[in-house]
Amino acid sequence: MDETLPPANLKNISSLLKAKGLRLGLPEWLLALCIASYTIYASHLTIMKHHSYNSSAWDLGIFLQALWTTVHSHKLLYYTVELHVNPGGSFLGTHFSPILLLLAPLYALSPRAETLLTLQSLSIALAAVPLYLITRDKLGSKYVALAVSAAYLLYLPIHELNWFDFHFEAFIPVTLLSAYYFFERASYVKAYFSFLLALSCCEFMPIPVSCFALYFILKAVIARLREGGWSVEVKRRLFHGEVLLLLSLAWFHLALHLIHHFNPAAKVAGNWEYWGSNPAEILVNLLSNPARALAFILTKEKIFLYPCYLMASLGFIP
């Protein structure tokens, strides 16, 4: 029996893929090659680093043990490295990162350090896909989009993130960029799902997500001023921007509450105790002492130099 599709059907499928933006041309194939190359290259380097005894309990060992106990001992992300500061032992008492639970089934299939290191490299590389789609839509050029995505994969700080053991921050680029892309395309269900995944990375993710929400709100207000009225689409974007802002604030409150549930002795991560004992006190002290805050930024360790390092490799274009 001949299972070859008739030419008419092939043409219809091609038209359907093109209509949905799924048609793969040379730029898309080159992007796939870049993603595959980065994943293989970075996975190989980080695995070799691990095999040469250059990984440590902080942080690869923590995640390996947390996932192992979740899969095999039925303990929720339990680890023992930091029992002196987290007596409950659950990683959720240190960082609210429920996205790790999504990795548990994959880790169960191959409970090895190599699994986490490969997943990390793949996640970082896949962020090039939404970045490519965003740039293509904004600038109208697939080849410019390909160049921007390739620059992302060559970006030194991204390599540095991947080089040092394993971290939940590796899942932030792909989730945030996907969320932004879907929101701009008015695919709100997919956007909310992606934003929820981004929020699940750690307790501080509500801060960048709320900034995205404020951007969407401001963009809707500017569109209203330009159009001289509220169109249905502008109203819809404004509504979803406001919902996203409320969601991020609610998630921040939930994350801090659950961290203290798992670890009543938990402190605000990042050595923020210099400014206060809770987020509200920290915010008030920062806003009421701008000169002190600026002096702290300019003098404390590498707080000022680090953003310069991030932008220097991009020619300070940001």
mmCIF file of C-alpha atoms in Angstrom:
data_model
loop_
_atom_site.group_PDB
_atom_site.id
_atom_site.type_symbol
_atom_site.label_atom_id
_atom_site.label_comp_id
_atom_site.label_asym_id
_atom_site.label_seq_id
_atom_site.Cartn_x
_atom_site.Cartn_y
_atom_site.Cartn_z
ATOM 1 C CA MET A 1 0.000 0.000 0.000
ATOM 2 C CA ASP A 2 1.381 3.388 -1.014
ATOM 3 C CA GLU A 3 1.501 5.593 2.085
ATOM 4 C CA THR A 4 2.949 8.605 0.261
ATOM 5 C CA LEU A 5 0.854 11.705 0.715
ATOM 6 C CA PRO A 6 -0.615 13.213 -2.455
ATOM 7 C CA PRO A 7 1.014 16.467 -3.588
ATOM 8 C CA ALA A 8 -2.153 18.378 -2.694
ATOM 9 C CA ASN A 9 -1.956 17.158 0.909
ATOM 10 C CA LEU A 10 1.723 18.060 1.125
ATOM 11 C CA LYS A 11 0.884 21.543 -0.110
ATOM 12 C CA ASN A 12 -1.883 21.887 2.459
ATOM 13 C CA ILE A 13 0.415 20.791 5.282
ATOM 14 C CA SER A 14 3.093 23.229 4.120
ATOM 15 C CA SER A 15 0.536 26.046 4.027
ATOM 16 C CA LEU A 16 -0.671 25.121 7.516
ATOM 17 C CA LEU A 17 2.841 25.131 8.944
ATOM 18 C CA LYS A 18 3.572 28.454 7.283
ATOM 19 C CA ALA A 19 0.346 29.976 8.633
ATOM 20 C CA LYS A 20 1.292 28.909 12.165
ATOM 21 C CA GLY A 21 4.828 30.244 11.841
ATOM 22 C CA LEU A 22 6.299 26.722 11.979
ATOM 23 C CA ARG A 23 7.864 26.565 8.558
ATOM 24 C CA LEU A 24 11.545 25.733 8.888
ATOM 25 C CA GLY A 25 13.858 27.557 6.543
ATOM 26 C CA LEU A 26 17.634 27.933 6.536
ATOM 27 C CA PRO A 27 17.693 30.340 9.568
ATOM 28 C CA GLU A 28 15.636 27.908 11.657
ATOM 29 C CA TRP A 29 17.863 24.966 10.760
ATOM 30 C CA LEU A 30 20.962 27.034 11.582
ATOM 31 C CA LEU A 31 19.373 27.984 14.901
ATOM 32 C CA ALA A 32 18.714 24.302 15.651
ATOM 33 C CA LEU A 33 22.353 23.557 14.813
ATOM 34 C CA CYS A 34 23.531 26.321 17.174
ATOM 35 C CA ILE A 35 21.316 25.009 19.981
ATOM 36 C CA ALA A 36 22.470 21.429 19.485
ATOM 37 C CA SER A 37 26.119 22.504 19.295
ATOM 38 C CA TYR A 38 25.888 24.527 22.493
ATOM 39 C CA THR A 39 24.081 21.739 24.357
ATOM 40 C CA ILE A 40 26.623 19.099 23.350
ATOM 41 C CA TYR A 41 29.629 21.360 23.910
ATOM 42 C CA ALA A 42 28.519 22.724 27.302
ATOM 43 C CA SER A 43 27.305 19.339 28.535
ATOM 44 C CA HIS A 44 30.618 17.740 27.607
ATOM 45 C CA LEU A 45 32.661 20.448 29.361
ATOM 46 C CA THR A 46 30.628 20.433 32.573
ATOM 47 C CA ILE A 47 30.529 16.624 32.721
ATOM 48 C CA MET A 48 34.303 16.457 32.225
ATOM 49 C CA LYS A 49 34.665 19.060 34.978
ATOM 50 C CA HIS A 50 32.592 16.830 37.261
ATOM 51 C CA HIS A 51 34.592 13.733 36.320
ATOM 52 C CA SER A 52 37.818 15.560 37.192
ATOM 53 C CA TYR A 53 36.559 16.118 40.776
ATOM 54 C CA ASN A 54 35.930 19.840 40.295
ATOM 55 C CA SER A 55 32.294 19.864 41.353
ATOM 56 C CA SER A 56 31.254 20.326 44.966
ATOM 57 C CA ALA A 57 28.515 19.934 47.549
ATOM 58 C CA TRP A 58 27.660 23.593 46.917
ATOM 59 C CA ASP A 59 25.712 23.335 44.726
ATOM 60 C CA LEU A 60 25.691 20.205 42.583
ATOM 61 C CA GLY A 61 25.762 17.888 45.596
ATOM 62 C CA ILE A 62 22.805 19.702 47.153
ATOM 63 C CA PHE A 63 20.595 19.239 44.094
ATOM 64 C CA LEU A 64 21.675 15.643 43.559
ATOM 65 C CA GLN A 65 20.789 14.703 47.119
ATOM 66 C CA ALA A 66 17.559 16.733 47.106
ATOM 67 C CA LEU A 67 16.307 15.011 43.975
ATOM 68 C CA TRP A 68 17.529 11.589 45.113
ATOM 69 C CA THR A 69 15.609 11.788 48.382
ATOM 70 C CA THR A 70 12.521 13.050 46.571
ATOM 71 C CA VAL A 71 12.581 10.142 44.124
ATOM 72 C CA HIS A 72 13.799 7.323 46.354
ATOM 73 C CA SER A 73 13.125 8.291 49.992
ATOM 74 C CA HIS A 74 9.829 10.152 49.540
ATOM 75 C CA LYS A 75 11.241 13.207 51.300
ATOM 76 C CA LEU A 76 10.534 16.586 49.740
ATOM 77 C CA LEU A 77 13.834 17.854 48.308
ATOM 78 C CA TYR A 78 15.655 16.788 51.471
ATOM 79 C CA TYR A 79 19.401 17.398 51.786
ATOM 80 C CA THR A 80 21.863 17.413 54.680
ATOM 81 C CA VAL A 81 24.615 19.848 53.684
ATOM 82 C CA GLU A 82 23.039 22.852 55.424
ATOM 83 C CA LEU A 83 21.197 21.354 58.396
ATOM 84 C CA HIS A 84 22.952 23.903 60.621
ATOM 85 C CA VAL A 85 20.981 26.716 58.950
ATOM 86 C CA ASN A 86 18.050 24.686 57.618
ATOM 87 C CA PRO A 87 17.142 22.111 60.306
ATOM 88 C CA GLY A 88 14.115 20.841 58.362
ATOM 89 C CA GLY A 89 16.375 19.769 55.522
ATOM 90 C CA SER A 90 14.018 20.643 52.658
ATOM 91 C CA PHE A 91 15.552 22.795 49.941
ATOM 92 C CA LEU A 92 12.272 24.724 49.913
ATOM 93 C CA GLY A 93 13.333 26.070 53.301
ATOM 94 C CA THR A 94 16.316 27.754 51.636
ATOM 95 C CA HIS A 95 14.945 28.716 48.224
ATOM 96 C CA PHE A 96 11.378 28.372 47.002
ATOM 97 C CA SER A 97 12.157 26.477 43.784
ATOM 98 C CA PRO A 98 9.268 24.083 43.064
ATOM 99 C CA ILE A 99 10.436 23.871 39.456
ATOM 100 C CA LEU A 100 12.916 21.271 40.753
ATOM 101 C CA LEU A 101 9.983 18.897 41.272
ATOM 102 C CA LEU A 102 9.438 18.902 37.500
ATOM 103 C CA LEU A 103 12.968 17.559 37.104
ATOM 104 C CA ALA A 104 12.360 14.652 39.480
ATOM 105 C CA PRO A 105 10.775 12.318 36.855
ATOM 106 C CA LEU A 106 13.654 12.955 34.434
ATOM 107 C CA TYR A 107 16.198 12.461 37.192
ATOM 108 C CA ALA A 108 14.449 9.214 38.197
ATOM 109 C CA LEU A 109 15.128 7.813 34.725
ATOM 110 C CA SER A 110 18.857 8.423 35.118
ATOM 111 C CA PRO A 111 19.808 9.450 38.684
ATOM 112 C CA ARG A 112 23.234 10.822 37.859
ATOM 113 C CA ALA A 113 25.022 14.152 37.964
ATOM 114 C CA GLU A 114 25.383 13.971 34.187
ATOM 115 C CA THR A 115 21.594 14.139 33.860
ATOM 116 C CA LEU A 116 21.366 17.457 35.702
ATOM 117 C CA LEU A 117 24.327 18.961 33.879
ATOM 118 C CA THR A 118 22.878 18.010 30.493
ATOM 119 C CA LEU A 119 19.421 19.337 31.419
ATOM 120 C CA GLN A 120 20.997 22.592 32.510
ATOM 121 C CA SER A 121 22.854 23.021 29.220
ATOM 122 C CA LEU A 122 19.743 22.128 27.228
ATOM 123 C CA SER A 123 17.553 24.565 29.161
ATOM 124 C CA ILE A 124 19.994 27.432 28.648
ATOM 125 C CA ALA A 125 20.312 26.615 24.952
ATOM 126 C CA LEU A 126 16.536 26.379 24.367
ATOM 127 C CA ALA A 127 16.139 30.001 25.460
ATOM 128 C CA ALA A 128 17.535 30.871 22.026
ATOM 129 C CA VAL A 129 14.211 29.732 20.491
ATOM 130 C CA PRO A 130 11.881 32.338 22.071
ATOM 131 C CA LEU A 131 14.655 34.926 21.709
ATOM 132 C CA TYR A 132 14.793 34.154 17.981
ATOM 133 C CA LEU A 133 10.998 34.431 17.655
ATOM 134 C CA ILE A 134 10.872 37.714 19.583
ATOM 135 C CA THR A 135 13.653 39.281 17.510
ATOM 136 C CA ARG A 136 12.129 38.010 14.264
ATOM 137 C CA ASP A 137 8.761 39.583 15.113
ATOM 138 C CA LYS A 138 10.247 42.870 16.364
ATOM 139 C CA LEU A 139 12.841 43.452 13.649
ATOM 140 C CA GLY A 140 11.287 41.537 10.777
ATOM 141 C CA SER A 141 14.455 39.685 9.827
ATOM 142 C CA LYS A 142 15.142 36.006 10.418
ATOM 143 C CA TYR A 143 18.870 36.415 9.897
ATOM 144 C CA VAL A 144 19.131 39.276 12.387
ATOM 145 C CA ALA A 145 17.141 37.112 14.805
ATOM 146 C CA LEU A 146 19.578 34.269 14.180
ATOM 147 C CA ALA A 147 22.532 36.578 14.884
ATOM 148 C CA VAL A 148 20.986 37.777 18.160
ATOM 149 C CA SER A 149 20.255 34.194 19.252
ATOM 150 C CA ALA A 150 23.783 33.105 18.354
ATOM 151 C CA ALA A 151 25.162 36.045 20.354
ATOM 152 C CA TYR A 152 23.121 34.861 23.336
ATOM 153 C CA LEU A 153 24.624 31.382 23.074
ATOM 154 C CA LEU A 154 28.117 32.927 22.913
ATOM 155 C CA TYR A 155 27.487 35.298 25.836
ATOM 156 C CA LEU A 156 30.232 34.763 28.424
ATOM 157 C CA PRO A 157 28.101 35.176 31.597
ATOM 158 C CA ILE A 158 25.747 32.469 30.312
ATOM 159 C CA HIS A 159 28.729 30.125 29.975
ATOM 160 C CA GLU A 160 29.835 31.065 33.473
ATOM 161 C CA LEU A 161 26.402 30.190 34.873
ATOM 162 C CA ASN A 162 26.580 26.825 33.164
ATOM 163 C CA TRP A 163 30.172 26.161 34.195
ATOM 164 C CA PHE A 164 29.640 26.367 37.950
ATOM 165 C CA ASP A 165 27.867 23.163 39.005
ATOM 166 C CA PHE A 166 24.046 23.215 38.718
ATOM 167 C CA HIS A 167 21.568 25.984 39.527
ATOM 168 C CA PHE A 168 17.851 26.629 39.213
ATOM 169 C CA GLU A 169 18.680 29.993 37.587
ATOM 170 C CA ALA A 170 19.442 28.059 34.396
ATOM 171 C CA PHE A 171 15.698 27.730 33.789
ATOM 172 C CA ILE A 172 14.980 31.469 34.041
ATOM 173 C CA PRO A 173 15.974 32.578 30.486
ATOM 174 C CA VAL A 174 13.788 30.078 28.605
ATOM 175 C CA THR A 175 10.750 30.568 30.864
ATOM 176 C CA LEU A 176 10.873 34.377 30.939
ATOM 177 C CA LEU A 177 11.584 34.791 27.232
ATOM 178 C CA SER A 178 8.818 32.313 26.358
ATOM 179 C CA ALA A 179 6.395 34.157 28.634
ATOM 180 C CA TYR A 180 7.208 37.495 27.001
ATOM 181 C CA TYR A 181 6.849 36.040 23.511
ATOM 182 C CA PHE A 182 3.459 34.485 24.241
ATOM 183 C CA PHE A 183 2.186 37.641 25.948
ATOM 184 C CA GLU A 184 3.179 39.777 22.971
ATOM 185 C CA ARG A 185 1.372 37.280 20.709
ATOM 186 C CA ALA A 186 -1.731 37.522 22.955
ATOM 187 C CA SER A 187 -1.455 33.796 23.780
ATOM 188 C CA TYR A 188 -2.295 34.504 27.398
ATOM 189 C CA VAL A 189 -2.782 30.929 28.618
ATOM 190 C CA LYS A 190 0.692 29.965 27.383
ATOM 191 C CA ALA A 191 2.083 33.238 28.751
ATOM 192 C CA TYR A 192 0.685 32.623 32.242
ATOM 193 C CA PHE A 193 1.967 29.056 32.194
ATOM 194 C CA SER A 194 5.447 30.261 31.249
ATOM 195 C CA PHE A 195 5.374 33.034 33.863
ATOM 196 C CA LEU A 196 4.360 30.472 36.509
ATOM 197 C CA LEU A 197 7.331 28.326 35.533
ATOM 198 C CA ALA A 198 9.573 31.386 35.840
ATOM 199 C CA LEU A 199 8.113 32.203 39.265
ATOM 200 C CA SER A 200 8.774 28.604 40.295
ATOM 201 C CA CYS A 201 12.521 29.039 39.815
ATOM 202 C CA CYS A 202 13.120 30.947 43.059
ATOM 203 C CA GLU A 203 11.523 33.315 45.556
ATOM 204 C CA PHE A 204 12.956 36.451 43.957
ATOM 205 C CA MET A 205 11.452 35.847 40.523
ATOM 206 C CA PRO A 206 8.326 37.913 41.368
ATOM 207 C CA ILE A 207 10.580 40.983 41.093
ATOM 208 C CA PRO A 208 11.443 40.616 37.355
ATOM 209 C CA VAL A 209 7.966 39.222 36.609
ATOM 210 C CA SER A 210 6.349 42.265 38.215
ATOM 211 C CA CYS A 211 8.630 44.449 36.069
ATOM 212 C CA PHE A 212 7.299 42.656 32.983
ATOM 213 C CA ALA A 213 3.762 43.297 34.267
ATOM 214 C CA LEU A 214 4.468 47.010 34.730
ATOM 215 C CA TYR A 215 5.890 47.115 31.201
ATOM 216 C CA PHE A 216 2.718 45.544 29.775
ATOM 217 C CA ILE A 217 0.546 47.978 31.747
ATOM 218 C CA LEU A 218 2.577 50.998 30.624
ATOM 219 C CA LYS A 219 2.516 49.793 27.029
ATOM 220 C CA ALA A 220 -1.278 49.480 27.154
ATOM 221 C CA VAL A 221 -1.637 52.995 28.595
ATOM 222 C CA ILE A 222 0.627 54.445 25.874
ATOM 223 C CA ALA A 223 -1.385 52.596 23.216
ATOM 224 C CA ARG A 224 -4.582 54.092 24.650
ATOM 225 C CA LEU A 225 -3.112 57.625 24.472
ATOM 226 C CA ARG A 226 -2.005 57.098 20.884
ATOM 227 C CA GLU A 227 -5.332 55.652 19.782
ATOM 228 C CA GLY A 228 -7.371 58.164 21.730
ATOM 229 C CA GLY A 229 -9.508 55.458 23.330
ATOM 230 C CA TRP A 230 -9.629 51.974 24.758
ATOM 231 C CA SER A 231 -9.820 49.312 22.078
ATOM 232 C CA VAL A 232 -10.797 45.774 23.009
ATOM 233 C CA GLU A 233 -7.269 44.496 22.547
ATOM 234 C CA VAL A 234 -5.698 47.325 24.587
ATOM 235 C CA LYS A 235 -8.184 46.699 27.403
ATOM 236 C CA ARG A 236 -7.345 43.022 27.294
ATOM 237 C CA ARG A 237 -3.616 43.687 27.505
ATOM 238 C CA LEU A 238 -4.097 46.123 30.369
ATOM 239 C CA PHE A 239 -6.218 43.583 32.239
ATOM 240 C CA HIS A 240 -3.695 40.793 31.825
ATOM 241 C CA GLY A 241 -0.852 43.096 32.835
ATOM 242 C CA GLU A 242 -2.690 43.953 36.047
ATOM 243 C CA VAL A 243 -3.462 40.275 36.711
ATOM 244 C CA LEU A 244 0.198 39.394 36.185
ATOM 245 C CA LEU A 245 1.261 42.106 38.637
ATOM 246 C CA LEU A 246 -1.134 40.819 41.292
ATOM 247 C CA LEU A 247 -0.006 37.249 40.606
ATOM 248 C CA SER A 248 3.654 38.135 41.101
ATOM 249 C CA LEU A 249 2.940 39.958 44.370
ATOM 250 C CA ALA A 250 0.818 37.069 45.641
ATOM 251 C CA TRP A 251 3.510 34.567 44.632
ATOM 252 C CA PHE A 252 6.169 36.569 46.480
ATOM 253 C CA HIS A 253 4.081 36.484 49.657
ATOM 254 C CA LEU A 254 3.406 32.753 49.221
ATOM 255 C CA ALA A 255 7.083 31.980 48.568
ATOM 256 C CA LEU A 256 8.288 33.748 51.709
ATOM 257 C CA HIS A 257 5.525 32.139 53.772
ATOM 258 C CA LEU A 258 6.422 28.630 52.573
ATOM 259 C CA ILE A 259 10.151 29.180 53.078
ATOM 260 C CA HIS A 260 9.455 30.042 56.715
ATOM 261 C CA HIS A 261 7.082 27.083 56.930
ATOM 262 C CA PHE A 262 9.849 24.675 55.965
ATOM 263 C CA ASN A 263 12.521 26.622 57.845
ATOM 264 C CA PRO A 264 11.296 28.984 60.599
ATOM 265 C CA ALA A 265 14.862 30.230 61.096
ATOM 266 C CA ALA A 266 15.262 31.256 57.458
ATOM 267 C CA LYS A 267 16.685 34.676 56.668
ATOM 268 C CA VAL A 268 16.157 36.730 53.537
ATOM 269 C CA ALA A 269 18.636 35.284 51.043
ATOM 270 C CA GLY A 270 21.435 37.415 49.661
ATOM 271 C CA ASN A 271 22.766 39.070 52.855
ATOM 272 C CA TRP A 272 19.979 41.628 52.898
ATOM 273 C CA GLU A 273 20.066 41.747 56.705
ATOM 274 C CA TYR A 274 22.284 44.834 56.316
ATOM 275 C CA TRP A 275 19.091 46.671 55.334
ATOM 276 C CA GLY A 276 16.466 44.994 57.501
ATOM 277 C CA SER A 277 14.934 41.793 58.796
ATOM 278 C CA ASN A 278 12.039 41.503 56.317
ATOM 279 C CA PRO A 279 11.217 42.654 52.751
ATOM 280 C CA ALA A 280 9.030 45.575 53.870
ATOM 281 C CA GLU A 281 11.706 46.924 56.215
ATOM 282 C CA ILE A 282 14.385 46.486 53.553
ATOM 283 C CA LEU A 283 12.332 48.414 50.984
ATOM 284 C CA VAL A 284 11.609 51.284 53.407
ATOM 285 C CA ASN A 285 15.269 51.589 54.386
ATOM 286 C CA LEU A 286 16.439 51.564 50.770
ATOM 287 C CA LEU A 287 13.950 54.247 49.708
ATOM 288 C CA SER A 288 14.498 56.423 52.770
ATOM 289 C CA ASN A 289 18.308 56.319 52.515
ATOM 290 C CA PRO A 290 19.123 56.739 48.809
ATOM 291 C CA ALA A 291 22.591 58.219 49.453
ATOM 292 C CA ARG A 292 23.495 55.325 51.732
ATOM 293 C CA ALA A 293 22.129 52.836 49.216
ATOM 294 C CA LEU A 294 24.170 54.396 46.403
ATOM 295 C CA ALA A 295 27.331 54.382 48.528
ATOM 296 C CA PHE A 296 26.719 50.712 49.345
ATOM 297 C CA ILE A 297 26.310 49.853 45.666
ATOM 298 C CA LEU A 298 29.506 51.670 44.684
ATOM 299 C CA THR A 299 31.700 50.265 47.457
ATOM 300 C CA LYS A 300 30.352 46.868 48.565
ATOM 301 C CA GLU A 301 32.298 43.990 47.007
ATOM 302 C CA LYS A 302 31.447 43.726 43.277
ATOM 303 C CA ILE A 303 27.896 45.076 43.258
ATOM 304 C CA PHE A 304 28.812 47.893 40.860
ATOM 305 C CA LEU A 305 31.433 46.018 38.842
ATOM 306 C CA TYR A 306 29.220 43.014 38.140
ATOM 307 C CA PRO A 307 26.651 44.889 35.967
ATOM 308 C CA CYS A 308 29.597 46.437 34.119
ATOM 309 C CA TYR A 309 30.970 42.957 33.511
ATOM 310 C CA LEU A 310 27.578 41.791 32.234
ATOM 311 C CA MET A 311 27.328 44.672 29.750
ATOM 312 C CA ALA A 312 30.976 45.004 28.713
ATOM 313 C CA SER A 313 30.885 41.897 26.523
ATOM 314 C CA LEU A 314 27.908 43.463 24.718
ATOM 315 C CA GLY A 315 29.730 46.722 24.067
ATOM 316 C CA PHE A 316 27.522 48.442 26.688
ATOM 317 C CA ILE A 317 24.660 48.442 24.178
ATOM 318 C CA PRO A 318 22.109 47.777 26.977
#
